[in-house]
Amino acid sequence: MPHRGFALRHLVFTGPGLDPAALSFVDGVNVVFGASDTGKSYIVKAMSYMMGARGKLPKIDESNGYDAAWLGLVLPSGREVTLHRSTKGGGVRLHEGVVTAAAKNTGTVLALAENKKDETVSHFLLDQIGLADKLIVRNASAEKEKLSIRLLAPLFLIEEDLIISGRSPILYSQQHTEVTFEKNLFRLLLTGQDDSGVQTVMSSKSRSVATTAKVEILDELIAQIDEQLGEREIDRTDLRKRMDDVDASLASLQETMQRAQNDIDDLVSERRAKADSKLEFNARLTELEVTLGRFASLDAVYRSDIARLEALEEGGFILSAMSGQDCAVCGAPPSAQRHNHAAEEIQRSHAAAAAEARKIEREQRDLGRTAASLTAEAGGLRTAIVELDRDLVGIERRIAEARPKEAAARNDYEVFSSRKSELETTSSLLARRDGLVVKKSQVETKPPSTKSEDKMLVGVDGPTAYAFGKTVRDVLGIWRFPRASEAQFDLATSDVTIGGKERSASGKGVKAILHAAVNVALLIHCRERNLPHPGFIVLDTPLLTYREPLDSKYGELSPDEVELTNTGLATRFYDHLTSLKDLGQFVVIENKDVPEDVEGPMQVETFTANPNSGRYGLFPLRRVD
């Protein structure tokens, strides 16, 4: 997809109760010419301000009361937008379409500085032409800076003081610290290659400062370790031997301590088993004693029953024996006795009581045998319990004898363990100290010097410079600049020379036209190679050499300016720009009118500085009634 740039549509200033100060632009060439102090140079500064490249607008009386500025653009995609910004500063708002008014707080906010909330106007514009997020190396340490519209603007918005100065069109800031960045920015435009892949390295000065700081920190750490180690010199061989001895002692103590612990554990297990047996025996004994008590009670019942049955048996016997005899109590003869029970019935009761008594006697004998067995078991349990008590006392005594041995072994183990920890700390400090000493040595070692073939390329290489110089030469040739065929782009000065003569050695008018040739050649170079470029160039006073010496603040013409004036370069300059309308848009701000013999079409706006004739200036003349 071919790269395309922006196209300007209008620059408008508005203010409450004031007629708009509007300047429109068409594709191709736009010329604004007129007298001094009519606001021509203000146009370039205002465009730079609207695109975020300039922080403030310069103060001029004619702009009083105008509180808003509007810059209409056609984006490379064909989308028409307008940048709106207060003349007092602040952020930019983006409105759709080419407009000169909008409702309050409408449009998309474009911040000037990066923040998390809003996109910046610089990123928005650079993104449209494929130059967003490009990184450029700015010094020998390869520190990089993201390209911004502020840094790019001097290559397409050329103000009067820059175009007539002896400063290189490429090294526009004339700051020594910016030379690397500006050369690399020029390379980005000529080749399309940024420096995002370049690895940042530390400068020798920064490295020296960093090395000193690192060495100080390492020395401090080493001193802290020396303080911990003490003043006594440490024999590393002896330290190693002592550590081995301690390890051997610890292994032996470990074995002793384990053996003592095992003995105690065995005794404790035995004690637990015997205690459990004792509990079991006591429980059985209690159970037997309860049972024997119950058996004693049952035996007493048996004896009582037997006595009662024997009494019944004896009574029945006596009654049977007294049957048919006089009463032993009252002497009554058998005929006078009255009996409610027959003798046979008494005999049966006597026999039944006798049988029951024999049965109970048998059960009593069984109970006796069982009680005797249980009594014997209870006696055995009592004897066993006594033996268990004796064994438990013996085990307790043996445990008490074993514990001091185990405690002594454990105490010795802790002592040697503590000693081992101390030796290991000393060994660790020595190892850490050795590491710090090695690190310090590495830090103090200077890195190998960079080979010439490894040095980073700054700016464009020879072939690229030659190709660009040829384009400049072609442009000057078309303009019929004197000795155009001798034009070259000098890598040393990043500027144009004519026959070896530096541009800075020329008169102001010659400097201006050569500066303009570089800017136009840059646009042609980018378009021919499909490389990004803003797409328009604003040149303030490129034809200064055609000034009227008596009216211009720049005075008399130098000899080379006189020579240039006699070439008719102005006509071919305008004709050439009109022929480039398909490559880009041009805005030329001049003090002189366009030559009558210019053939190409162009839009011309004239500032007359005459209140009674045409347009007075950029801002409408305010008449006082």
Coordinates of C-alpha atoms in Angstrom, one line a residue:
M1 CA 0.0 0.0 0.0
P2 CA 1.6 3.3 -1.0
H3 CA 2.4 5.8 1.7
R4 CA 0.4 9.0 1.5
G5 CA 0.5 12.1 3.6
F6 CA -1.8 14.8 4.9
A7 CA -3.4 17.6 2.9
L8 CA -4.1 21.0 4.5
R9 CA -7.6 22.4 4.1
H10 CA -7.8 25.4 6.3
L11 CA -6.4 27.4 9.2
V12 CA -9.0 29.4 11.0
F13 CA -9.0 31.6 14.1
T14 CA -12.3 32.4 15.7
G15 CA -13.4 34.5 18.7
P16 CA -16.6 35.9 20.2
G17 CA -17.9 38.8 18.2
L18 CA -15.0 38.7 15.7
D19 CA -14.9 37.9 12.0
P20 CA -13.1 34.6 11.5
A21 CA -9.5 34.8 10.3
A22 CA -9.5 32.0 7.7
L23 CA -6.9 30.8 5.3
S24 CA -7.9 27.9 2.9
F25 CA -5.6 25.5 1.1
V26 CA -5.9 23.4 -2.0
D27 CA -4.0 20.4 -3.3
G28 CA -0.8 21.4 -5.1
V29 CA 0.8 24.8 -4.5
N30 CA -0.5 27.5 -2.2
V31 CA 1.2 30.9 -2.0
V32 CA 0.7 33.5 0.7
F33 CA 2.6 36.7 -0.1
G34 CA 2.4 40.2 1.1
A35 CA 4.1 42.9 3.1
S36 CA 5.8 42.5 6.4
D37 CA 3.9 42.4 9.7
T38 CA 0.7 41.0 8.1
G39 CA 0.8 37.6 9.9
K40 CA 2.5 35.5 7.2
S41 CA 5.1 33.9 9.5
Y42 CA 2.4 33.5 12.1
I43 CA 0.9 30.9 9.8
V44 CA 3.8 28.4 10.2
K45 CA 3.9 28.9 13.9
A46 CA 0.2 28.4 14.2
M47 CA 0.3 25.1 12.2
S48 CA 3.1 23.9 14.4
Y49 CA 1.0 24.8 17.5
M50 CA -2.1 23.1 16.2
M51 CA -0.1 19.9 15.5
G52 CA 1.3 19.9 19.0
A53 CA 4.8 20.7 18.0
R54 CA 4.9 24.1 19.6
G55 CA 3.9 24.7 23.2
K56 CA 2.6 28.3 22.9
L57 CA 1.4 30.6 20.2
P58 CA 3.4 33.8 19.9
K59 CA 1.6 37.0 21.0
I60 CA 0.6 39.4 18.3
D61 CA -1.8 42.3 18.7
E62 CA -3.9 41.2 15.7
S63 CA -4.8 37.9 17.4
N64 CA -6.3 39.5 20.5
G65 CA -9.8 38.2 21.1
Y66 CA -9.4 35.1 19.0
D67 CA -9.7 32.2 21.5
A68 CA -9.8 29.2 19.2
A69 CA -7.9 27.8 16.2
W70 CA -9.0 25.2 13.7
L71 CA -6.7 23.3 11.4
G72 CA -8.6 21.3 8.7
L73 CA -6.8 18.2 7.4
V74 CA -7.4 15.4 4.9
L75 CA -5.9 12.2 6.3
P76 CA -4.0 9.7 4.1
S77 CA -7.2 7.5 4.2
G78 CA -9.2 10.4 2.7
R79 CA -11.0 11.1 6.0
E80 CA -11.5 14.8 6.7
V81 CA -10.9 16.0 10.2
T82 CA -10.3 19.3 12.0
L83 CA -7.9 19.8 14.9
H84 CA -9.4 22.4 17.4
R85 CA -7.3 24.0 20.1
S86 CA -7.6 27.0 22.4
T87 CA -5.2 29.8 21.5
K88 CA -4.4 29.9 25.2
G89 CA -3.0 26.4 25.2
G90 CA -4.2 23.0 26.5
G91 CA -5.1 19.8 24.7
V92 CA -6.4 19.3 21.2
R93 CA -9.9 18.1 20.2
L94 CA -10.4 16.1 17.0
H95 CA -13.6 16.8 15.1
E96 CA -14.9 14.9 12.1
G97 CA -15.1 16.9 8.8
V98 CA -13.6 20.3 8.0
V99 CA -15.3 22.6 10.5
T100 CA -14.8 25.9 12.1
A101 CA -17.2 25.5 15.0
A102 CA -18.4 22.7 17.3
A103 CA -20.5 22.3 20.4
K104 CA -18.7 22.6 23.7
N105 CA -16.9 19.5 24.9
T106 CA -17.5 17.6 21.7
G107 CA -14.9 15.8 19.7
T108 CA -12.1 13.4 20.7
V109 CA -9.6 14.6 23.2
L110 CA -6.0 14.3 22.0
A111 CA -3.5 15.0 24.8
L112 CA -0.2 16.8 24.3
A113 CA 1.7 14.6 26.8
E114 CA 1.3 10.9 27.1
N115 CA -1.1 9.7 29.7
K116 CA -3.2 6.6 30.3
K117 CA -6.5 8.2 29.5
D118 CA -6.1 10.0 26.2
E119 CA -4.2 9.4 23.0
T120 CA -1.8 12.1 22.1
V121 CA -2.1 14.3 19.0
S122 CA 1.5 13.4 18.1
H123 CA 0.7 9.7 18.1
F124 CA -2.5 10.2 16.2
L125 CA -0.8 12.2 13.4
L126 CA 2.3 10.0 13.2
D127 CA 0.1 6.9 13.1
Q128 CA -1.7 8.2 10.1
I129 CA 1.5 8.3 8.1
G130 CA 3.1 5.2 9.4
L131 CA 5.6 6.8 11.8
A132 CA 4.0 6.0 15.2
D133 CA 6.1 4.3 17.9
K134 CA 9.3 4.6 15.9
L135 CA 12.4 4.6 18.1
I136 CA 15.5 6.6 17.3
V137 CA 18.9 6.4 19.0
R138 CA 19.9 9.7 20.5
N139 CA 23.4 9.2 21.8
A140 CA 26.5 6.9 21.7
S141 CA 25.0 4.8 24.4
A142 CA 22.2 3.9 22.0
E143 CA 19.5 5.4 24.4
K144 CA 16.4 5.7 22.3
E145 CA 13.5 8.2 22.1
K146 CA 10.1 7.7 20.6
L147 CA 9.6 9.9 17.5
S148 CA 7.1 12.8 18.1
I149 CA 5.6 15.3 15.8
R150 CA 7.5 18.0 17.7
L151 CA 10.8 16.4 16.6
L152 CA 9.7 15.8 13.0
A153 CA 8.0 19.3 12.4
P154 CA 11.2 21.2 11.5
L155 CA 11.6 19.0 8.4
F156 CA 8.2 20.0 6.9
L157 CA 7.2 23.2 8.8
I158 CA 10.1 25.4 8.0
E159 CA 10.0 28.8 9.7
E160 CA 11.8 31.9 8.4
D161 CA 14.6 32.0 11.0
L162 CA 15.5 28.4 10.2
I163 CA 15.4 28.6 6.4
I164 CA 17.8 31.5 6.2
S165 CA 20.1 30.3 9.0
G166 CA 23.4 28.5 8.4
R167 CA 22.1 25.6 10.4
S168 CA 21.9 22.3 8.6
P169 CA 18.3 21.5 7.5
I170 CA 18.8 18.1 9.1
L171 CA 20.6 19.3 12.3
Y172 CA 18.0 22.0 12.8
S173 CA 18.4 22.4 16.6
Q174 CA 22.1 23.2 16.3
Q175 CA 22.5 21.5 19.7
H176 CA 25.5 19.2 20.1
T177 CA 23.5 16.8 22.2
E178 CA 20.9 16.4 19.5
V179 CA 23.2 15.7 16.5
T180 CA 23.0 11.9 16.8
F181 CA 19.2 11.9 17.2
E182 CA 18.7 14.3 14.2
K183 CA 21.0 12.4 12.0
N184 CA 19.2 9.1 12.8
L185 CA 15.8 10.8 12.3
F186 CA 17.0 11.8 8.8
R187 CA 18.0 8.2 8.3
L188 CA 14.6 7.0 9.3
L189 CA 13.0 9.2 6.7
L190 CA 15.5 8.2 3.9
T191 CA 15.4 4.5 4.6
G192 CA 12.2 3.8 6.7
Q193 CA 14.4 2.0 9.3
D194 CA 14.2 3.0 12.9
D195 CA 16.5 2.0 15.7
S196 CA 14.1 -0.3 17.7
G197 CA 16.5 -3.2 17.2
V198 CA 19.6 -1.4 18.5
Q199 CA 20.8 -2.5 21.9
T200 CA 21.4 0.2 24.4
V201 CA 24.9 0.3 25.9
M202 CA 26.3 2.3 28.7
S203 CA 28.6 5.2 28.0
S204 CA 32.1 5.3 29.3
K205 CA 31.3 8.1 31.6
S206 CA 28.2 6.4 32.9
R207 CA 30.0 3.1 33.1
S208 CA 32.8 4.8 35.1
V209 CA 30.3 6.3 37.5
A210 CA 28.4 3.0 37.8
T211 CA 31.7 1.1 38.3
T212 CA 32.7 3.4 41.1
A213 CA 29.3 3.0 42.7
K214 CA 29.4 -0.7 42.4
V215 CA 32.9 -1.0 43.7
E216 CA 32.0 1.2 46.7
I217 CA 29.0 -1.1 47.5
L218 CA 31.1 -4.2 47.1
D219 CA 33.9 -2.8 49.3
E220 CA 31.3 -2.0 52.0
L221 CA 29.9 -5.5 51.8
I222 CA 33.4 -7.0 52.1
A223 CA 34.2 -4.8 55.1
Q224 CA 31.0 -5.9 56.8
I225 CA 32.0 -9.6 56.3
D226 CA 35.5 -8.9 57.6
E227 CA 34.0 -7.3 60.7
Q228 CA 32.0 -10.5 61.2
L229 CA 35.0 -12.7 60.7
G230 CA 37.1 -10.8 63.2
E231 CA 40.7 -9.8 63.1
R232 CA 42.1 -13.3 63.6
E233 CA 43.4 -14.8 60.4
I234 CA 41.5 -17.9 59.5
D235 CA 43.3 -21.0 58.3
R236 CA 40.9 -22.4 55.7
T237 CA 42.6 -25.9 55.9
D238 CA 42.3 -26.0 59.6
L239 CA 38.7 -24.8 59.3
R240 CA 37.9 -27.6 56.9
K241 CA 39.6 -30.2 59.3
R242 CA 37.6 -28.9 62.3
M243 CA 34.4 -29.1 60.3
D244 CA 35.2 -32.7 59.4
D245 CA 36.0 -33.6 63.1
V246 CA 32.8 -32.0 64.3
D247 CA 30.9 -34.0 61.7
A248 CA 32.5 -37.2 62.9
S249 CA 31.7 -36.4 66.5
L250 CA 28.1 -35.6 65.6
A251 CA 27.8 -38.9 63.8
S252 CA 29.1 -40.8 66.9
L253 CA 26.9 -38.8 69.3
Q254 CA 23.9 -39.4 67.0
E255 CA 24.5 -43.2 67.3
T256 CA 24.9 -43.0 71.1
M257 CA 21.9 -40.8 71.5
Q258 CA 19.8 -43.1 69.3
R259 CA 20.9 -46.2 71.3
A260 CA 20.0 -44.6 74.6
Q261 CA 16.7 -43.5 73.3
N262 CA 16.0 -47.0 72.0
D263 CA 16.7 -48.5 75.5
I264 CA 14.3 -46.0 77.1
D265 CA 11.7 -46.7 74.4
D266 CA 12.0 -50.5 75.1
L267 CA 11.6 -50.0 78.9
V268 CA 8.7 -47.7 78.4
S269 CA 7.0 -50.3 76.1
E270 CA 7.6 -53.0 78.7
R271 CA 6.2 -50.8 81.5
R272 CA 3.2 -50.1 79.4
A273 CA 2.6 -53.8 78.8
K274 CA 2.9 -54.7 82.5
A275 CA 0.7 -51.8 83.5
D276 CA -1.9 -53.0 81.1
S277 CA -1.7 -56.5 82.6
K278 CA -2.0 -55.1 86.1
L279 CA -5.1 -53.3 85.0
E280 CA -6.5 -56.4 83.5
F281 CA -5.8 -58.5 86.6
N282 CA -7.3 -56.0 88.9
A283 CA -10.4 -55.9 86.8
R284 CA -10.7 -59.7 86.9
L285 CA -10.0 -59.8 90.7
T286 CA -12.7 -57.2 91.3
E287 CA -15.1 -59.3 89.2
L288 CA -14.2 -62.5 91.2
E289 CA -14.7 -60.8 94.6
V290 CA -18.1 -59.6 93.6
T291 CA -19.1 -63.1 92.4
L292 CA -17.8 -64.8 95.6
G293 CA -19.7 -62.3 97.7
R294 CA -22.9 -63.2 95.8
F295 CA -22.0 -66.9 96.2
A296 CA -21.7 -66.4 100.0
S297 CA -25.2 -64.9 100.1
L298 CA -26.6 -67.8 98.1
D299 CA -25.0 -70.3 100.4
A300 CA -26.7 -68.6 103.4
V301 CA -30.0 -68.9 101.6
Y302 CA -29.3 -72.6 101.0
R303 CA -28.6 -73.2 104.7
S304 CA -31.8 -71.4 105.7
D305 CA -33.9 -73.4 103.3
I306 CA -32.4 -76.7 104.4
A307 CA -33.1 -75.8 108.1
R308 CA -36.7 -74.9 107.3
L309 CA -37.2 -78.2 105.3
E310 CA -35.6 -80.3 108.1
A311 CA -38.1 -78.7 110.6
L312 CA -41.0 -79.6 108.3
E313 CA -39.7 -83.1 108.0
E314 CA -39.3 -83.6 111.7
G315 CA -42.9 -82.2 112.4
G316 CA -44.4 -84.6 109.9
F317 CA -42.6 -87.5 111.5
I318 CA -43.9 -86.6 115.0
L319 CA -47.4 -86.2 113.7
S320 CA -47.3 -89.5 112.0
A321 CA -46.0 -91.2 115.1
M322 CA -48.7 -89.7 117.4
S323 CA -51.6 -90.9 115.2
G324 CA -54.1 -93.2 117.3
Q325 CA -52.6 -92.1 120.7
D326 CA -53.9 -89.8 123.6
C327 CA -53.1 -86.1 123.0
A328 CA -49.7 -85.3 124.6
V329 CA -50.9 -81.9 125.5
C330 CA -54.4 -82.3 126.9
G331 CA -54.6 -86.1 127.3
A332 CA -57.8 -86.5 125.2
P333 CA -58.3 -90.1 123.9
P334 CA -58.1 -90.7 120.1
S335 CA -61.9 -90.9 120.0
A336 CA -62.2 -87.3 121.3
Q337 CA -59.6 -85.9 118.8
R338 CA -60.8 -84.2 115.7
H339 CA -58.4 -84.2 112.7
N340 CA -58.7 -82.0 109.6
H341 CA -55.9 -83.8 107.6
A342 CA -55.5 -87.5 107.0
A343 CA -52.3 -89.3 108.1
E344 CA -51.4 -90.1 104.5
E345 CA -51.4 -86.4 103.6
I346 CA -49.0 -85.6 106.4
Q347 CA -46.7 -88.4 105.3
R348 CA -46.6 -87.0 101.7
S349 CA -45.7 -83.5 103.0
H350 CA -43.0 -85.1 105.1
A351 CA -41.5 -86.9 102.1
A352 CA -41.7 -83.8 99.8
A353 CA -39.8 -81.7 102.4
A354 CA -37.2 -84.4 102.7
A355 CA -36.7 -84.5 98.9
E356 CA -36.4 -80.7 98.6
A357 CA -33.9 -80.6 101.3
R358 CA -31.7 -83.2 99.6
K359 CA -31.9 -81.2 96.3
I360 CA -30.8 -77.9 97.9
E361 CA -28.0 -79.8 99.6
R362 CA -26.7 -80.9 96.3
E363 CA -26.8 -77.4 94.8
Q364 CA -25.1 -76.1 97.9
R365 CA -22.2 -78.6 97.3
D366 CA -21.9 -77.4 93.7
L367 CA -21.8 -73.8 94.8
G368 CA -19.1 -74.6 97.3
R369 CA -16.9 -76.3 94.6
T370 CA -17.4 -73.3 92.3
A371 CA -16.6 -70.8 95.0
A372 CA -13.5 -72.7 95.9
S373 CA -12.3 -72.5 92.3
L374 CA -12.9 -68.8 92.0
T375 CA -11.3 -68.3 95.4
A376 CA -8.2 -70.0 94.1
E377 CA -8.2 -67.9 90.9
A378 CA -8.5 -64.7 92.9
G379 CA -5.6 -65.8 95.0
G380 CA -3.5 -66.3 91.9
L381 CA -4.4 -62.9 90.6
R382 CA -3.4 -61.2 93.8
T383 CA 0.0 -63.0 93.6
A384 CA 0.4 -61.9 90.0
I385 CA -0.5 -58.3 90.8
V386 CA 2.1 -58.2 93.5
E387 CA 4.7 -59.5 91.1
L388 CA 3.7 -56.9 88.4
D389 CA 4.0 -54.1 91.0
R390 CA 7.5 -55.4 91.8
D391 CA 8.4 -55.5 88.1
L392 CA 7.1 -52.0 87.4
V393 CA 9.2 -50.6 90.2
G394 CA 12.2 -52.3 88.7
I395 CA 11.4 -50.8 85.2
E396 CA 11.0 -47.3 86.7
R397 CA 14.3 -47.6 88.3
R398 CA 16.0 -48.7 85.0
I399 CA 14.3 -45.9 83.1
A400 CA 15.5 -43.4 85.7
E401 CA 19.0 -44.8 85.2
A402 CA 18.8 -44.6 81.4
R403 CA 17.5 -41.0 81.0
P404 CA 20.7 -39.2 82.3
K405 CA 22.7 -41.1 79.7
E406 CA 20.4 -40.1 76.9
A407 CA 20.2 -36.5 78.1
A408 CA 24.0 -36.3 78.3
A409 CA 24.4 -37.6 74.8
R410 CA 21.7 -35.1 73.6
N411 CA 23.5 -32.2 75.4
D412 CA 26.8 -33.2 73.8
Y413 CA 25.1 -33.4 70.4
E414 CA 23.7 -29.9 70.8
V415 CA 27.1 -28.5 71.8
F416 CA 28.7 -30.0 68.7
S417 CA 25.8 -29.0 66.5
S418 CA 26.2 -25.4 67.7
R419 CA 29.9 -25.6 67.0
K420 CA 29.2 -26.9 63.5
S421 CA 26.8 -24.0 62.9
E422 CA 29.5 -21.5 63.9
L423 CA 32.0 -23.2 61.6
E424 CA 29.5 -23.3 58.7
T425 CA 28.8 -19.6 59.2
T426 CA 32.5 -18.8 59.1
S427 CA 32.8 -20.9 55.9
S428 CA 29.8 -19.3 54.4
L429 CA 31.1 -15.8 55.1
L430 CA 34.5 -16.8 53.6
A431 CA 32.7 -18.1 50.4
R432 CA 30.6 -15.0 50.2
R433 CA 33.6 -12.8 50.6
D434 CA 35.4 -14.7 47.9
G435 CA 32.4 -14.2 45.6
L436 CA 32.4 -10.4 46.3
V437 CA 36.1 -10.2 45.6
V438 CA 35.6 -11.9 42.3
K439 CA 32.6 -9.7 41.5
K440 CA 34.7 -6.6 42.3
S441 CA 37.4 -7.8 40.1
Q442 CA 35.0 -8.3 37.2
V443 CA 33.4 -4.9 37.8
E444 CA 36.8 -3.2 37.7
T445 CA 37.8 -5.0 34.6
K446 CA 37.3 -2.7 31.6
P447 CA 35.3 -4.1 28.8
P448 CA 37.1 -4.7 25.6
S449 CA 37.2 -1.7 23.3
T450 CA 34.6 -1.6 20.6
K451 CA 36.0 -2.5 17.2
S452 CA 35.5 0.1 14.6
E453 CA 33.4 -2.3 12.6
D454 CA 31.1 -2.8 15.6
K455 CA 30.5 0.9 16.2
M456 CA 26.9 2.0 15.7
L457 CA 26.2 3.8 12.4
V458 CA 25.0 7.3 13.0
G459 CA 22.9 8.9 10.3
V460 CA 22.8 7.7 6.7
D461 CA 25.5 5.7 5.0
G462 CA 27.4 6.8 2.0
P463 CA 25.2 5.3 -0.7
T464 CA 22.1 6.7 0.8
A465 CA 23.7 10.1 1.2
Y466 CA 24.8 10.0 -2.4
A467 CA 21.3 9.0 -3.6
F468 CA 19.8 11.8 -1.6
G469 CA 22.4 14.3 -2.9
K470 CA 21.5 13.3 -6.4
T471 CA 17.9 14.1 -5.7
V472 CA 18.9 17.5 -4.3
R473 CA 21.1 18.1 -7.4
D474 CA 18.2 17.2 -9.7
V475 CA 15.9 19.6 -7.9
L476 CA 18.4 22.4 -8.1
G477 CA 19.0 21.5 -11.7
I478 CA 15.3 21.9 -12.5
W479 CA 15.4 25.2 -10.7
R480 CA 18.5 26.1 -12.7
F481 CA 20.4 27.0 -9.6
P482 CA 23.9 28.1 -10.6
R483 CA 26.4 25.2 -10.6
A484 CA 23.6 22.8 -9.6
S485 CA 25.6 19.9 -11.1
E486 CA 28.2 20.5 -8.4
A487 CA 25.7 20.1 -5.6
Q488 CA 26.4 17.3 -3.1
F489 CA 25.0 16.2 0.3
D490 CA 27.9 16.3 2.7
L491 CA 27.8 13.7 5.4
A492 CA 30.2 15.6 7.6
T493 CA 27.9 18.7 7.9
S494 CA 24.6 17.0 6.9
D495 CA 24.1 19.9 4.5
V496 CA 24.4 20.8 0.9
T497 CA 27.6 22.0 -0.7
I498 CA 28.0 23.6 -4.1
G499 CA 31.3 23.0 -5.6
G500 CA 32.7 22.3 -2.1
K501 CA 31.3 25.5 -0.7
E502 CA 29.2 25.0 2.4
R503 CA 25.7 26.3 2.4
S504 CA 26.4 28.2 5.6
A505 CA 29.0 30.3 3.8
S506 CA 26.4 31.6 1.3
G507 CA 24.2 34.6 1.5
K508 CA 20.8 34.4 3.3
G509 CA 18.9 34.1 0.1
V510 CA 21.1 31.3 -1.2
K511 CA 20.8 29.5 2.2
A512 CA 17.1 29.7 2.0
I513 CA 16.7 28.3 -1.5
L514 CA 19.2 25.5 -0.8
H515 CA 17.3 24.7 2.5
A516 CA 14.1 24.6 0.5
A517 CA 15.8 22.2 -2.1
V518 CA 16.7 19.8 0.7
N519 CA 13.1 19.8 2.0
V520 CA 11.6 19.3 -1.5
A521 CA 14.2 16.6 -2.3
L522 CA 13.3 14.8 1.0
L523 CA 9.6 14.6 -0.1
I524 CA 10.6 13.4 -3.6
H525 CA 13.0 10.8 -2.1
C526 CA 10.4 9.4 0.2
R527 CA 7.6 9.3 -2.4
E528 CA 9.8 7.6 -5.0
R529 CA 10.7 4.9 -2.5
N530 CA 7.2 4.6 -0.9
L531 CA 8.5 5.8 2.5
P532 CA 6.5 7.7 5.1
H533 CA 6.4 11.6 4.9
P534 CA 3.9 14.1 6.3
G535 CA 3.0 14.9 2.6
F536 CA 3.1 18.6 2.8
I537 CA 5.8 21.3 3.2
V538 CA 5.4 24.8 4.4
L539 CA 8.3 27.1 3.4
D540 CA 8.6 30.5 4.9
T541 CA 10.5 32.8 2.6
P542 CA 12.4 30.4 0.4
L543 CA 12.9 33.1 -2.2
L544 CA 14.4 35.7 0.1
T545 CA 17.0 36.4 -2.5
Y546 CA 14.3 38.3 -4.5
R547 CA 13.8 40.8 -1.7
E548 CA 14.0 44.6 -2.2
P549 CA 17.2 45.6 -0.4
L550 CA 15.9 48.9 0.6
D551 CA 12.6 47.5 2.0
S552 CA 13.9 44.3 3.6
K553 CA 15.3 43.9 7.1
Y554 CA 17.9 41.7 5.6
G555 CA 19.5 44.5 3.6
E556 CA 21.8 44.3 0.6
L557 CA 22.2 41.2 -1.5
S558 CA 25.4 39.3 -1.3
P559 CA 27.2 38.5 -4.6
D560 CA 25.9 35.0 -4.8
E561 CA 22.4 36.3 -4.1
V562 CA 22.8 38.7 -7.0
E563 CA 23.9 35.9 -9.2
L564 CA 20.9 33.8 -8.1
T565 CA 18.5 36.7 -8.7
N566 CA 19.5 37.0 -12.3
T567 CA 18.8 33.3 -13.1
G568 CA 14.9 33.5 -13.0
L569 CA 15.0 30.7 -10.5
A570 CA 11.7 31.9 -8.9
T571 CA 9.6 30.9 -11.9
R572 CA 11.1 27.5 -12.3
F573 CA 10.8 27.0 -8.5
Y574 CA 7.0 27.5 -8.6
D575 CA 6.7 25.6 -11.9
H576 CA 8.5 22.6 -10.4
L577 CA 6.4 22.6 -7.2
T578 CA 3.2 22.7 -9.3
S579 CA 4.5 19.7 -11.2
L580 CA 4.8 17.8 -7.9
K581 CA 1.2 18.2 -6.9
D582 CA 0.7 14.4 -7.1
L583 CA 3.5 13.9 -4.6
G584 CA 2.6 16.4 -2.0
Q585 CA 1.2 19.8 -1.1
F586 CA 3.2 23.0 -0.7
V587 CA 2.5 26.2 1.1
V588 CA 5.0 29.0 0.2
I589 CA 5.0 32.2 2.3
E590 CA 6.7 35.0 0.5
N591 CA 7.2 38.7 0.5
K592 CA 7.3 38.9 -3.3
D593 CA 4.4 38.1 -5.7
V594 CA 4.5 35.0 -7.9
P595 CA 6.3 35.8 -11.2
E596 CA 3.8 36.4 -14.0
D597 CA 5.4 33.8 -16.2
V598 CA 4.7 30.9 -13.8
E599 CA 2.6 28.4 -15.8
G600 CA 1.3 26.0 -13.2
P601 CA -2.0 26.5 -11.4
M602 CA -1.7 27.5 -7.8
Q603 CA -3.8 29.3 -5.2
V604 CA -2.5 32.7 -4.2
E605 CA -3.5 34.7 -1.2
T606 CA -2.3 38.2 -1.0
F607 CA -1.9 40.3 2.2
T608 CA -1.9 43.9 1.1
A609 CA -1.3 45.6 4.4
N610 CA -3.6 48.3 2.9
P611 CA -6.9 48.8 4.7
N612 CA -8.5 50.0 1.5
S613 CA -7.3 47.3 -0.9
G614 CA -7.9 43.6 -0.7
R615 CA -7.1 41.5 2.3
Y616 CA -5.1 43.3 4.9
G617 CA -3.5 40.4 6.6
L618 CA -4.1 37.0 8.3
F619 CA -6.4 38.6 10.8
P620 CA -9.1 41.0 9.6
L621 CA -8.4 44.7 10.1
R622 CA -10.6 46.0 13.0
R623 CA -11.9 49.4 12.0
V624 CA -12.5 52.0 14.7
D625 CA -15.6 54.1 14.1

